[in-house]
C-alpha atoms as a printed R data frame, in Angstrom:
    type eleno elety resid chain resno       x       y       z
1   ATOM     1    CA   UNK     A     1  -4.756 -53.265 -36.554
2   ATOM     2    CA   UNK     A     2  -7.065 -50.732 -38.323
3   ATOM     3    CA   UNK     A     3  -6.763 -48.847 -35.637
4   ATOM     4    CA   UNK     A     4  -2.635 -49.442 -34.554
5   ATOM     5    CA   UNK     A     5  -2.419 -47.709 -38.337
6   ATOM     6    CA   UNK     A     6  -4.511 -44.927 -37.352
7   ATOM     7    CA   UNK     A     7  -2.069 -43.690 -34.160
8   ATOM     8    CA   UNK     A     8   0.816 -44.575 -36.629
9   ATOM     9    CA   UNK     A     9  -0.082 -41.797 -39.046
10  ATOM    10    CA   UNK     A    10  -1.073 -39.762 -35.701
11  ATOM    11    CA   UNK     A    11   1.703 -40.426 -35.076
12  ATOM    12    CA   UNK     A    12   3.960 -39.097 -37.826
13  ATOM    13    CA   UNK     A    13   1.494 -36.295 -38.657
14  ATOM    14    CA   UNK     A    14   2.056 -34.983 -35.477
15  ATOM    15    CA   UNK     A    15   5.747 -34.724 -35.579
16  ATOM    16    CA   UNK     A    16   5.388 -31.799 -38.663
17  ATOM    17    CA   UNK     A    17   2.693 -30.482 -36.548
18  ATOM    18    CA   UNK     A    18   5.121 -29.866 -33.336
19  ATOM    19    CA   UNK     A    19   8.335 -29.319 -35.270
20  ATOM    20    CA   UNK     A    20   6.662 -25.837 -37.034
21  ATOM    21    CA   UNK     A    21   4.552 -24.575 -34.092
22  ATOM    22    CA   UNK     A    22   7.766 -24.753 -32.029
23  ATOM    23    CA   UNK     A    23   9.390 -22.828 -34.505
24  ATOM    24    CA   UNK     A    24   6.708 -21.248 -35.401
25  ATOM    25    CA   UNK     A    25   6.491 -20.185 -30.417
26  ATOM    26    CA   UNK     A    26   9.428 -20.269 -29.997
27  ATOM    27    CA   UNK     A    27   9.362 -16.685 -28.769
28  ATOM    28    CA   UNK     A    28   5.957 -16.004 -27.613
29  ATOM    29    CA   UNK     A    29   4.635 -16.395 -24.208
30  ATOM    30    CA   UNK     A    30   1.029 -17.871 -23.672
31  ATOM    31    CA   UNK     A    31  -1.039 -18.011 -20.252
32  ATOM    32    CA   UNK     A    32  -3.375 -20.141 -22.131
33  ATOM    33    CA   UNK     A    33  -2.849 -23.588 -23.725
34  ATOM    34    CA   UNK     A    34  -6.183 -24.915 -25.777
35  ATOM    35    CA   UNK     A    35  -6.369 -28.164 -27.084
36  ATOM    36    CA   UNK     A    36  -9.076 -30.544 -27.996
37  ATOM    37    CA   UNK     A    37  -9.137 -34.110 -26.902
38  ATOM    38    CA   UNK     A    38  -9.509 -36.722 -29.889
39  ATOM    39    CA   UNK     A    39  -5.972 -38.103 -31.537
40  ATOM    40    CA   UNK     A    40  -3.533 -37.367 -28.902
41  ATOM    41    CA   UNK     A    41  -2.219 -35.201 -25.757
42  ATOM    42    CA   UNK     A    42   1.315 -34.350 -27.334
43  ATOM    43    CA   UNK     A    43   0.349 -31.068 -27.252
44  ATOM    44    CA   UNK     A    44   0.040 -30.211 -23.417
45  ATOM    45    CA   UNK     A    45   3.842 -30.455 -23.632
46  ATOM    46    CA   UNK     A    46   2.899 -26.317 -24.295
47  ATOM    47    CA   UNK     A    47   1.740 -25.371 -21.087
48  ATOM    48    CA   UNK     A    48   4.571 -27.225 -19.917
49  ATOM    49    CA   UNK     A    49   6.637 -25.398 -21.946
50  ATOM    50    CA   UNK     A    50   4.962 -21.887 -21.063
51  ATOM    51    CA   UNK     A    51   3.367 -22.669 -17.572
52  ATOM    52    CA   UNK     A    52   0.921 -21.793 -19.344
53  ATOM    53    CA   UNK     A    53  -3.776 -23.226 -18.123
54  ATOM    54    CA   UNK     A    54  -5.168 -25.747 -19.890
55  ATOM    55    CA   UNK     A    55  -8.298 -25.470 -22.069
56  ATOM    56    CA   UNK     A    56  -9.720 -28.084 -23.497
57  ATOM    57    CA   UNK     A    57 -12.341 -29.287 -25.945
58  ATOM    58    CA   UNK     A    58 -14.110 -32.525 -27.947
59  ATOM    59    CA   UNK     A    59 -15.557 -32.167 -31.089
60  ATOM    60    CA   UNK     A    60 -17.532 -35.063 -30.180
61  ATOM    61    CA   UNK     A    61 -19.267 -36.923 -27.414
62  ATOM    62    CA   UNK     A    62 -16.139 -37.156 -24.398
63  ATOM    63    CA   UNK     A    63 -13.360 -40.299 -26.070
64  ATOM    64    CA   UNK     A    64 -13.243 -43.162 -23.519
65  ATOM    65    CA   UNK     A    65  -9.302 -42.252 -22.812
66  ATOM    66    CA   UNK     A    66 -10.629 -39.250 -21.733
67  ATOM    67    CA   UNK     A    67 -13.254 -39.807 -18.864
68  ATOM    68    CA   UNK     A    68 -11.140 -40.964 -16.257
69  ATOM    69    CA   UNK     A    69  -9.220 -37.485 -16.167
70  ATOM    70    CA   UNK     A    70 -12.022 -35.155 -15.543
71  ATOM    71    CA   UNK     A    71 -13.969 -37.881 -13.183
72  ATOM    72    CA   UNK     A    72 -16.546 -38.524 -15.941
73  ATOM    73    CA   UNK     A    73 -18.416 -41.558 -15.488
74  ATOM    74    CA   UNK     A    74 -18.600 -44.347 -17.913
75  ATOM    75    CA   UNK     A    75 -19.683 -47.624 -16.479
76  ATOM    76    CA   UNK     A    76 -20.283 -49.193 -20.142
77  ATOM    77    CA   UNK     A    77 -23.655 -51.276 -18.463
78  ATOM    78    CA   UNK     A    78 -25.636 -47.940 -19.228
79  ATOM    79    CA   UNK     A    79 -23.430 -45.610 -21.133
80  ATOM    80    CA   UNK     A    80 -22.826 -46.593 -24.776
81  ATOM    81    CA   UNK     A    81 -19.015 -45.156 -25.896
82  ATOM    82    CA   UNK     A    82 -18.601 -41.940 -27.420
83  ATOM    83    CA   UNK     A    83 -18.356 -43.934 -31.512
84  ATOM    84    CA   UNK     A    84 -21.969 -46.030 -30.794
85  ATOM    85    CA   UNK     A    85 -24.752 -45.225 -32.272
86  ATOM    86    CA   UNK     A    86 -28.142 -45.352 -30.201
87  ATOM    87    CA   UNK     A    87 -27.328 -48.919 -28.695
88  ATOM    88    CA   UNK     A    88 -30.571 -50.257 -26.522
89  ATOM    89    CA   UNK     A    89 -28.360 -51.410 -22.896
90  ATOM    90    CA   UNK     A    90 -31.076 -53.370 -21.854
91  ATOM    91    CA   UNK     A    91 -29.520 -56.989 -23.360
92  ATOM    92    CA   UNK     A    92 -26.328 -58.516 -21.805
93  ATOM    93    CA   UNK     A    93 -24.772 -58.421 -25.728
94  ATOM    94    CA   UNK     A    94 -25.375 -55.118 -26.380
95  ATOM    95    CA   UNK     A    95 -23.621 -54.407 -22.946
96  ATOM    96    CA   UNK     A    96 -20.934 -57.043 -23.323
97  ATOM    97    CA   UNK     A    97 -19.843 -55.701 -27.285
98  ATOM    98    CA   UNK     A    98 -20.066 -52.127 -25.459
99  ATOM    99    CA   UNK     A    99 -17.524 -52.671 -22.678
100 ATOM   100    CA   UNK     A   100 -15.662 -54.667 -25.011
101 ATOM   101    CA   UNK     A   101 -15.186 -51.211 -27.248
102 ATOM   102    CA   UNK     A   102 -14.979 -49.400 -24.378
103 ATOM   103    CA   UNK     A   103 -12.032 -51.394 -23.034
104 ATOM   104    CA   UNK     A   104 -10.338 -51.938 -26.504
105 ATOM   105    CA   UNK     A   105 -10.426 -48.295 -27.252
106 ATOM   106    CA   UNK     A   106  -8.803 -47.478 -23.886
107 ATOM   107    CA   UNK     A   107  -5.999 -49.632 -23.993
108 ATOM   108    CA   UNK     A   108  -4.693 -49.238 -27.263
109 ATOM   109    CA   UNK     A   109  -4.073 -45.192 -26.617
110 ATOM   110    CA   UNK     A   110  -2.926 -45.670 -22.392
111 ATOM   111    CA   UNK     A   111  -0.556 -48.908 -22.950
112 ATOM   112    CA   UNK     A   112   0.118 -47.774 -26.673
113 ATOM   113    CA   UNK     A   113  -0.187 -45.066 -28.849
114 ATOM   114    CA   UNK     A   114   0.466 -42.787 -25.264
115 ATOM   115    CA   UNK     A   115   3.652 -44.253 -24.104
116 ATOM   116    CA   UNK     A   116   4.748 -43.361 -27.989
117 ATOM   117    CA   UNK     A   117   3.507 -39.824 -27.676
118 ATOM   118    CA   UNK     A   118   5.438 -39.723 -24.331
119 ATOM   119    CA   UNK     A   119   8.745 -40.084 -25.862
120 ATOM   120    CA   UNK     A   120   7.933 -37.283 -28.760
121 ATOM   121    CA   UNK     A   121   7.316 -34.407 -25.917
122 ATOM   122    CA   UNK     A   122  10.278 -35.042 -23.497
123 ATOM   123    CA   UNK     A   123  12.371 -35.147 -27.250
124 ATOM   124    CA   UNK     A   124  10.915 -31.388 -27.904
125 ATOM   125    CA   UNK     A   125  10.243 -30.358 -24.393
126 ATOM   126    CA   UNK     A   126  12.737 -31.907 -21.952
127 ATOM   127    CA   UNK     A   127  13.635 -35.570 -20.839
128 ATOM   128    CA   UNK     A   128  12.286 -33.493 -17.618
129 ATOM   129    CA   UNK     A   129   8.880 -32.688 -18.318
130 ATOM   130    CA   UNK     A   130   5.834 -33.198 -16.354
131 ATOM   131    CA   UNK     A   131   4.347 -36.567 -17.337
132 ATOM   132    CA   UNK     A   132   1.378 -36.159 -20.591
133 ATOM   133    CA   UNK     A   133  -0.881 -38.184 -17.613
134 ATOM   134    CA   UNK     A   134  -0.414 -35.403 -15.340
135 ATOM   135    CA   UNK     A   135  -0.828 -32.631 -17.729
136 ATOM   136    CA   UNK     A   136  -4.180 -33.594 -18.497
137 ATOM   137    CA   UNK     A   137  -5.052 -33.929 -14.473
138 ATOM   138    CA   UNK     A   138  -4.239 -30.292 -14.804
139 ATOM   139    CA   UNK     A   139  -6.772 -29.551 -17.356
140 ATOM   140    CA   UNK     A   140  -8.951 -26.820 -15.765
141 ATOM   141    CA   UNK     A   141 -12.240 -27.113 -18.291
142 ATOM   142    CA   UNK     A   142 -13.809 -29.181 -20.508
143 ATOM   143    CA   UNK     A   143 -15.818 -27.999 -23.648
144 ATOM   144    CA   UNK     A   144 -17.877 -30.693 -25.327
145 ATOM   145    CA   UNK     A   145 -20.217 -30.430 -28.368
146 ATOM   146    CA   UNK     A   146 -22.975 -32.795 -27.425
147 ATOM   147    CA   UNK     A   147 -26.525 -32.604 -25.894
148 ATOM   148    CA   UNK     A   148 -28.413 -34.514 -23.918
149 ATOM   149    CA   UNK     A   149 -31.068 -34.328 -26.522
150 ATOM   150    CA   UNK     A   150 -29.272 -36.377 -29.266
151 ATOM   151    CA   UNK     A   151 -26.604 -38.403 -26.845
152 ATOM   152    CA   UNK     A   152 -28.120 -40.348 -23.889
153 ATOM   153    CA   UNK     A   153 -27.845 -38.230 -20.151
154 ATOM   154    CA   UNK     A   154 -25.051 -38.970 -18.507
155 ATOM   155    CA   UNK     A   155 -23.798 -37.670 -14.278
156 ATOM   156    CA   UNK     A   156 -20.748 -34.691 -15.503
157 ATOM   157    CA   UNK     A   157 -18.371 -32.770 -13.242
158 ATOM   158    CA   UNK     A   158 -18.731 -28.948 -12.892
159 ATOM   159    CA   UNK     A   159 -15.560 -28.314 -15.170
160 ATOM   160    CA   UNK     A   160 -17.185 -30.918 -18.279
161 ATOM   161    CA   UNK     A   161 -19.713 -28.898 -20.152
162 ATOM   162    CA   UNK     A   162 -21.957 -29.562 -23.284
163 ATOM   163    CA   UNK     A   163 -22.115 -26.647 -25.461
164 ATOM   164    CA   UNK     A   164 -23.796 -28.385 -28.821
165 ATOM   165    CA   UNK     A   165 -26.313 -26.130 -30.309
166 ATOM   166    CA   UNK     A   166 -24.414 -23.069 -29.152
167 ATOM   167    CA   UNK     A   167 -23.776 -21.194 -32.556
168 ATOM   168    CA   UNK     A   168 -28.294 -21.797 -32.348
169 ATOM   169    CA   UNK     A   169 -30.147 -18.777 -32.785
170 ATOM   170    CA   UNK     A   170 -33.073 -18.846 -31.467
171 ATOM   171    CA   UNK     A   171 -36.376 -19.852 -33.665
172 ATOM   172    CA   UNK     A   172 -38.456 -17.429 -35.470
173 ATOM   173    CA   UNK     A   173 -41.774 -16.627 -34.930
174 ATOM   174    CA   UNK     A   174 -44.720 -19.025 -36.951
175 ATOM   175    CA   UNK     A   175 -46.174 -16.726 -39.557
176 ATOM   176    CA   UNK     A   176 -49.694 -15.780 -38.488
177 ATOM   177    CA   UNK     A   177 -52.634 -16.834 -40.322
178 ATOM   178    CA   UNK     A   178 -55.653 -14.581 -40.950
179 ATOM   179    CA   UNK     A   179 -59.182 -16.651 -41.101
180 ATOM   180    CA   UNK     A   180 -59.779 -15.530 -44.471
181 ATOM   181    CA   UNK     A   181 -56.627 -17.856 -45.597
182 ATOM   182    CA   UNK     A   182 -57.982 -20.502 -43.124
183 ATOM   183    CA   UNK     A   183 -60.353 -22.729 -45.395
184 ATOM   184    CA   UNK     A   184 -57.784 -23.068 -47.941
185 ATOM   185    CA   UNK     A   185 -55.019 -23.894 -46.337
186 ATOM   186    CA   UNK     A   186 -57.417 -26.725 -44.629
187 ATOM   187    CA   UNK     A   187 -57.997 -27.470 -48.150
188 ATOM   188    CA   UNK     A   188 -54.906 -28.012 -49.436
189 ATOM   189    CA   UNK     A   189 -52.693 -31.383 -49.660
190 ATOM   190    CA   UNK     A   190 -49.101 -31.507 -48.398
191 ATOM   191    CA   UNK     A   191 -46.067 -33.910 -49.046
192 ATOM   192    CA   UNK     A   192 -44.001 -34.486 -45.798
193 ATOM   193    CA   UNK     A   193 -40.786 -36.567 -46.113
194 ATOM   194    CA   UNK     A   194 -38.739 -37.436 -43.184
195 ATOM   195    CA   UNK     A   195 -36.877 -40.026 -44.750
196 ATOM   196    CA   UNK     A   196 -36.633 -43.254 -43.129
197 ATOM   197    CA   UNK     A   197 -36.740 -42.158 -39.846
198 ATOM   198    CA   UNK     A   198 -40.078 -41.805 -38.948
199 ATOM   199    CA   UNK     A   199 -43.159 -44.292 -39.492
200 ATOM   200    CA   UNK     A   200 -45.759 -43.469 -41.857
201 ATOM   201    CA   UNK     A   201 -47.933 -44.650 -39.393
202 ATOM   202    CA   UNK     A   202 -48.222 -41.460 -38.001
203 ATOM   203    CA   UNK     A   203 -50.862 -40.813 -41.220
204 ATOM   204    CA   UNK     A   204 -53.305 -42.346 -38.295
205 ATOM   205    CA   UNK     A   205 -53.793 -39.490 -35.993
206 ATOM   206    CA   UNK     A   206 -56.321 -37.224 -37.138
207 ATOM   207    CA   UNK     A   207 -54.882 -33.503 -37.843
208 ATOM   208    CA   UNK     A   208 -52.808 -35.859 -40.477
209 ATOM   209    CA   UNK     A   209 -54.929 -37.373 -42.008
210 ATOM   210    CA   UNK     A   210 -54.909 -34.934 -44.708
211 ATOM   211    CA   UNK     A   211 -51.357 -35.233 -45.501
212 ATOM   212    CA   UNK     A   212 -49.871 -37.340 -47.902
213 ATOM   213    CA   UNK     A   213 -46.513 -39.207 -46.770
214 ATOM   214    CA   UNK     A   214 -43.612 -40.210 -49.066
215 ATOM   215    CA   UNK     A   215 -41.085 -41.408 -46.983
216 ATOM   216    CA   UNK     A   216 -37.973 -42.437 -50.025
217 ATOM   217    CA   UNK     A   217 -38.458 -38.191 -51.278
């Protein structure tokens, strides 16, 4: 029910934005259309209108309804779906839940929402336009805001590139400690706070025995 309400909201907002864009871009010509794969493929109609190439972006790991168009493996037996936290897929229960979640999202988008936005696209771009499903398959490149260090590594085709961390600048080198200050540093105590993600038992390691831990900071 909640998913249906969200897609209804997306449909309403898409109509408002599309009308405004068509008015502003009516007398323009474009060679490239860039869209995001998330909640709608409606704006691929501009690629049909201008006969332009398509590049897609994804601000999160590729959503379940976006994998098939690029040939991305998404076997729920060992690949968690995009909106799941890191779950252990070694148990049958977790695999079943992963399959169910992936299946529901795909089905709702492809069987319900895609039909709605296809009708909207034909209304604004012409009844003889190429179907949105076919336009998605003409996407030349997909840039994904993800990284194997944050999510499970998975095989990707050449036209799908993970760019997570592209904005991160190289780390600055650590300051060198002179021998005159090394004795004082060894005698000092420090407080580390890692939230709840790091077990306090790390202090069993020798090089951390002089450290005070507080995971509630």
